[in-house]
Coordinates of C-alpha atoms in Angstrom, one line a residue:
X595 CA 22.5 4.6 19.3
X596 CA 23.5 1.7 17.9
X597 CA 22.6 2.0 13.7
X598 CA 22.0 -1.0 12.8
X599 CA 19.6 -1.4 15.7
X600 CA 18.2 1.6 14.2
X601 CA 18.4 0.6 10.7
X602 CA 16.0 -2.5 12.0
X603 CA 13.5 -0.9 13.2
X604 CA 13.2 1.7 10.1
X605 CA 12.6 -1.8 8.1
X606 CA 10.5 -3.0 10.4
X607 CA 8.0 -0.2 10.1
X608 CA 8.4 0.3 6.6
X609 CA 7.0 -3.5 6.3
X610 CA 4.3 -2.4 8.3
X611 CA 3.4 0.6 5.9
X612 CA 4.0 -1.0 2.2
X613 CA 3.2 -4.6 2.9
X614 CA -0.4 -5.8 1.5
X615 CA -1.9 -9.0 2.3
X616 CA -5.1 -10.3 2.2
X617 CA -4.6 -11.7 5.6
X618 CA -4.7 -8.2 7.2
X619 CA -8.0 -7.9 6.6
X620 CA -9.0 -11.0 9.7
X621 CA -8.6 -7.3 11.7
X622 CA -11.6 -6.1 10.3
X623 CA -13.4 -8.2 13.0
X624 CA -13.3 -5.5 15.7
X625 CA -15.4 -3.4 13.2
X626 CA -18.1 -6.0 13.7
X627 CA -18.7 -6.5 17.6
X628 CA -20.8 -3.6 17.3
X629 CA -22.9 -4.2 14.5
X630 CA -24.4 -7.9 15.5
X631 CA -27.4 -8.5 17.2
X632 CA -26.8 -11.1 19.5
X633 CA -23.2 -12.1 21.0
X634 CA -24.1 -15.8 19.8
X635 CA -25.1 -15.1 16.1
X636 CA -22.3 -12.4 16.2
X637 CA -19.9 -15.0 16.7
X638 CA -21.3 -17.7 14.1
X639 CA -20.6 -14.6 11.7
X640 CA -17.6 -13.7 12.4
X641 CA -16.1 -17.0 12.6
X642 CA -17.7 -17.7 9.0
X643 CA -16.3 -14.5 7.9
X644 CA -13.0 -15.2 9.8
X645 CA -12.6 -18.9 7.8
X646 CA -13.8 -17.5 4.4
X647 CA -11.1 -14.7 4.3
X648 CA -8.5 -17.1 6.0
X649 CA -9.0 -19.5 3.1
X650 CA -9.1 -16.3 0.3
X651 CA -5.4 -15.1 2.5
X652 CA -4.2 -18.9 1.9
X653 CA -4.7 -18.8 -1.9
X654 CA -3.4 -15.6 -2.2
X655 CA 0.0 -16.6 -0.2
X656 CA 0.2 -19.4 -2.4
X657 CA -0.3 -17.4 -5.4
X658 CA 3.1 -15.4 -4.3
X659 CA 5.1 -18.4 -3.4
X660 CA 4.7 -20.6 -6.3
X661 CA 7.2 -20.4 -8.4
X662 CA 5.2 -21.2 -11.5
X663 CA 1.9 -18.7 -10.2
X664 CA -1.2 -19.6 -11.8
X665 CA -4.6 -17.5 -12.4
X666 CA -6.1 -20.9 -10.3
X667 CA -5.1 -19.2 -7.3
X668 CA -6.7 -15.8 -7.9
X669 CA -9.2 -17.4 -8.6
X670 CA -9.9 -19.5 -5.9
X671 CA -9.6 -16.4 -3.6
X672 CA -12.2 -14.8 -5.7
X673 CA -14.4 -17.5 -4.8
X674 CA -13.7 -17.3 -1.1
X675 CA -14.0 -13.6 -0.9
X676 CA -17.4 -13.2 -2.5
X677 CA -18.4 -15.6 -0.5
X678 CA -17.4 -13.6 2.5
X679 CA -19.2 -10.3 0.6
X680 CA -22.8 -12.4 1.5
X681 CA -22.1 -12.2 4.9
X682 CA -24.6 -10.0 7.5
X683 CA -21.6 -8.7 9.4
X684 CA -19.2 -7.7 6.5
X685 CA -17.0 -4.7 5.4
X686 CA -17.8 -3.9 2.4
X687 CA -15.2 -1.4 1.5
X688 CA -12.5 -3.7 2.9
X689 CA -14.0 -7.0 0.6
X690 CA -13.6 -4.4 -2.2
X691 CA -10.3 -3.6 -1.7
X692 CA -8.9 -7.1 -1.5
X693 CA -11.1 -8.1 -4.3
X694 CA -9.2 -5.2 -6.4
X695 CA -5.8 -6.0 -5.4
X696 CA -6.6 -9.9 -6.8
X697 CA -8.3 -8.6 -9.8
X698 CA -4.7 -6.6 -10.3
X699 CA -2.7 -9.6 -10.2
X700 CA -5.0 -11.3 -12.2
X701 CA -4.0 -8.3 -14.7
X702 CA -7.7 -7.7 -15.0
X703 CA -6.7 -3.9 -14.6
X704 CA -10.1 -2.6 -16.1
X705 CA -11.7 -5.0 -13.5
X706 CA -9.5 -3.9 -11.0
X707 CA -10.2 -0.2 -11.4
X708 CA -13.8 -0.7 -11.3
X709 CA -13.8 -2.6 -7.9
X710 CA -11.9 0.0 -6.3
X711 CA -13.6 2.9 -7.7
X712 CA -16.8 1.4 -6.0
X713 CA -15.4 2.3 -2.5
X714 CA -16.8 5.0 -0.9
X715 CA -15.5 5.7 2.4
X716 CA -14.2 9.3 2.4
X717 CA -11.3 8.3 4.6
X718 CA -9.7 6.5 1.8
X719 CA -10.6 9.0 -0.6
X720 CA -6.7 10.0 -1.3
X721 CA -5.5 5.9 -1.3
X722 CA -8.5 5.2 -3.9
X723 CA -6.9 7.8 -6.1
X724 CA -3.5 6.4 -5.7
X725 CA -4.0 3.4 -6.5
X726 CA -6.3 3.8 -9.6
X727 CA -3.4 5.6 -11.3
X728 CA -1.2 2.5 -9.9
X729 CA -3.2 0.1 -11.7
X730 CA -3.3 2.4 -14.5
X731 CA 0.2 2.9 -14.8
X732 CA 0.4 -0.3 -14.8
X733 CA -1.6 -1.0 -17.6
X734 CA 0.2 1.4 -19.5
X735 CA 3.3 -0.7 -19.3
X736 CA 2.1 -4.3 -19.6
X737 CA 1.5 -2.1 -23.4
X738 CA 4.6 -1.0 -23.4
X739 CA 3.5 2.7 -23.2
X740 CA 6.1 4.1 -20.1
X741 CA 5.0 7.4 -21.3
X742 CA 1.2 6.9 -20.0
X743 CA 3.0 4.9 -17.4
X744 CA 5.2 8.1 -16.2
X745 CA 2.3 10.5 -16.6
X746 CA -0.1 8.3 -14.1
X747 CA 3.0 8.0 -11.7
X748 CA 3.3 11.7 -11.8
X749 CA 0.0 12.1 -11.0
X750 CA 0.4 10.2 -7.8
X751 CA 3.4 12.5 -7.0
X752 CA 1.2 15.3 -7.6
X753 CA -1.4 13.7 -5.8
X754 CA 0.6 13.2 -2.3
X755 CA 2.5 16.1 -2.8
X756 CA -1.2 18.2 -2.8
X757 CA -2.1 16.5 0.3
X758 CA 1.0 16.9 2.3
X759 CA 1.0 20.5 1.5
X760 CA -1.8 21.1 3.1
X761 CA -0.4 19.3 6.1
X762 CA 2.9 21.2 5.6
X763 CA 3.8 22.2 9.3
X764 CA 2.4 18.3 10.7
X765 CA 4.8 16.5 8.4
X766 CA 7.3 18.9 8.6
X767 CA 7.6 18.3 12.4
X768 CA 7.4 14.3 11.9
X769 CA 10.4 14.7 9.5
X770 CA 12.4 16.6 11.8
X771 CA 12.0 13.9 14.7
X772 CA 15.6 13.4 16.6
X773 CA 14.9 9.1 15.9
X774 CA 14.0 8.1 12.6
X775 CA 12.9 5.0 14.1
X776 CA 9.9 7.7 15.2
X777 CA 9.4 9.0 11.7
X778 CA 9.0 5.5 10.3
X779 CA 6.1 4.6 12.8
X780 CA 4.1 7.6 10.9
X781 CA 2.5 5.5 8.5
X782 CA 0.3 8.4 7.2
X783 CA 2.7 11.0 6.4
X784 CA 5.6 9.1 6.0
X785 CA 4.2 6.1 4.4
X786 CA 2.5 8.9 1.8
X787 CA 5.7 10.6 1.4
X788 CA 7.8 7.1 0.9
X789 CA 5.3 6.3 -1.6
X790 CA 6.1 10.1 -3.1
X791 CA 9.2 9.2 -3.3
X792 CA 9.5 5.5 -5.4
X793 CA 7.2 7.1 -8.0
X794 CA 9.1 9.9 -8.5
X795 CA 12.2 7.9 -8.8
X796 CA 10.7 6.1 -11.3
X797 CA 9.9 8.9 -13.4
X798 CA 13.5 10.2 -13.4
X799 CA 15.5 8.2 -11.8
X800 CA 18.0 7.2 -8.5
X801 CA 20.8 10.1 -8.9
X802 CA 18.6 12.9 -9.7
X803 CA 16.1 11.8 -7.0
X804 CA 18.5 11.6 -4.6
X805 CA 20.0 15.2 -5.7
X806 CA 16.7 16.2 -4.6
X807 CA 16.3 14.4 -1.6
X808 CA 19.6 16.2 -0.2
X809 CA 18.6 19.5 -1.4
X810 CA 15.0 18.8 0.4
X811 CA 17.0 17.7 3.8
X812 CA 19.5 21.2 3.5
X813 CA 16.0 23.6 2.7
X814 CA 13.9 21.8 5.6
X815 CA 16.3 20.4 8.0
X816 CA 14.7 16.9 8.0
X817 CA 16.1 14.0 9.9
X818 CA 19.4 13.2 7.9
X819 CA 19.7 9.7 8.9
X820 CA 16.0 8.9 7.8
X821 CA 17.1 10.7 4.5
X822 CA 20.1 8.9 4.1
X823 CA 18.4 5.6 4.1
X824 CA 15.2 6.5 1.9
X825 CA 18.2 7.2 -0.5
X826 CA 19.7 4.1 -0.4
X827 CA 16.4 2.2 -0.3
X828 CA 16.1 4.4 -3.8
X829 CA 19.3 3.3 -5.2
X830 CA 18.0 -0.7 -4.2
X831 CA 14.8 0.4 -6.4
X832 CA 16.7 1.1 -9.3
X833 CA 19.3 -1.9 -9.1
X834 CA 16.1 -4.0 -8.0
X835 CA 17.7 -5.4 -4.6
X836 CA 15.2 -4.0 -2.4
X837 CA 13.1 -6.4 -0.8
X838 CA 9.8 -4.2 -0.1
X839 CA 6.9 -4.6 -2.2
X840 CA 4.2 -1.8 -3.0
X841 CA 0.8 -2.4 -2.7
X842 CA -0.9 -3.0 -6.4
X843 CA 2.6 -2.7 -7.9

């Protein structure tokens, strides 16, 4: 198998887990088809929907390109996305969560807690959680406090670490796959435990985390390429050279 092939692909799907954009959130159109009344009036909405959370994506986008960012930005999105919250067809939970990740950016972290505490779909029970102590951890250090900060982050380790546990013998198996290209596709487990694994290094940093990654890949017999290159994407952490963002980070 040709690595660097290989080594492609595993970026490729770790984009797809760890990037956020507002932009992502045009998919939430499918949801809709079956909630409209008529085909005609469920286009009309949509296509208001589709513009209003095109032109919240554009102001985000621009928010992260600018190399002088500006509030003005956030807040234009703001603007576009409650304006996309009035809409007959919308999905709430999703509106919430992109409102959230702008109110973070606008460092409006009590703000930004309280938007995404307001979701209530069970299936995103575990990423609300996650990311409350994110934005938490967060504020923590825009105080200066990294001992708050590390407590919140180890509450996220804890967090995933609870929930893959109880998944043991499912991501077990995914770790073990032959191609790591395979494992990378698992944005659920392998997304979670990816996330597990940059907060953790964090906490106590890129040699003893990777200690532990080796002694994790001797005890369970996990894919040692895919844990070769989780360690050097750790090592790119800590010298900041990696070029993958986390979601509210």
């Amino acid at each position: 198998r040709d690595s660097s092939t290989s080594r492609g692909l595993g970026d490729v799907y770790k984009r797809q887990i760890l990037q956020c954009s507002l932009i992502l959130t045009l998919f939430c159109f499918l949801f809709f088809q079956l909630r409209c009344s008529s085909e005609r009036s469920q286009r009309l909405r949509i296509k208001e929907y589709e513009r209003l959370i095109s032109q919240g994506a554009k102001w985000v986008d621009s928010f992260f390109m600018s190399l002088n960012p500006d509030s003005i930005y956030l807040d234009s999105a703001l603007v576009y996305l409650n304006a996309a919250a009035k809409c007959e067809c919308v999905e709430r939970d999703i509106i919430l969560y992109n409102k959230g990740f702008v109110y973070f950016h606008k460092r409006d972290y009590e703000k930004a807690i309280e938007t995404i505490d307001s979701i209530d779909t069970e299936q995103f029970a575990l990423m609300e959680s996650i990311i409350i102590e994110k934005i938490k951890a967060k504020r923590a250090e825009s105080c200066g406090n990294m001992i708050e900060r590390d407590i919140h982050y180890n509450n996220i380790v804890e967090e995933i670490d609870r929930y893959l546990s109880l998944n043991q013998p499912v991501f077990d198996s995914i770790m073990r796959l032959p191609d790591k290209a395979a494992i990378w596709k698992d944005s659920r487990f392998a997304g979670l435990h990816y996330l597990q694994i940059y907060h953790r290094a964090e906490i106590i940093g890129a040699d003893r985390m990777n200690r532990e990654l080796d002694s994790l890949q001797t005890k369970k017999s996990y894919n040692k390429d895919y844990i070769d290159e989780v360690k050097e994407d750790v090592e790119k952490w800590e010298s900041g050279e990696s070029n993958f963002n986390f979601p509210f980070n």
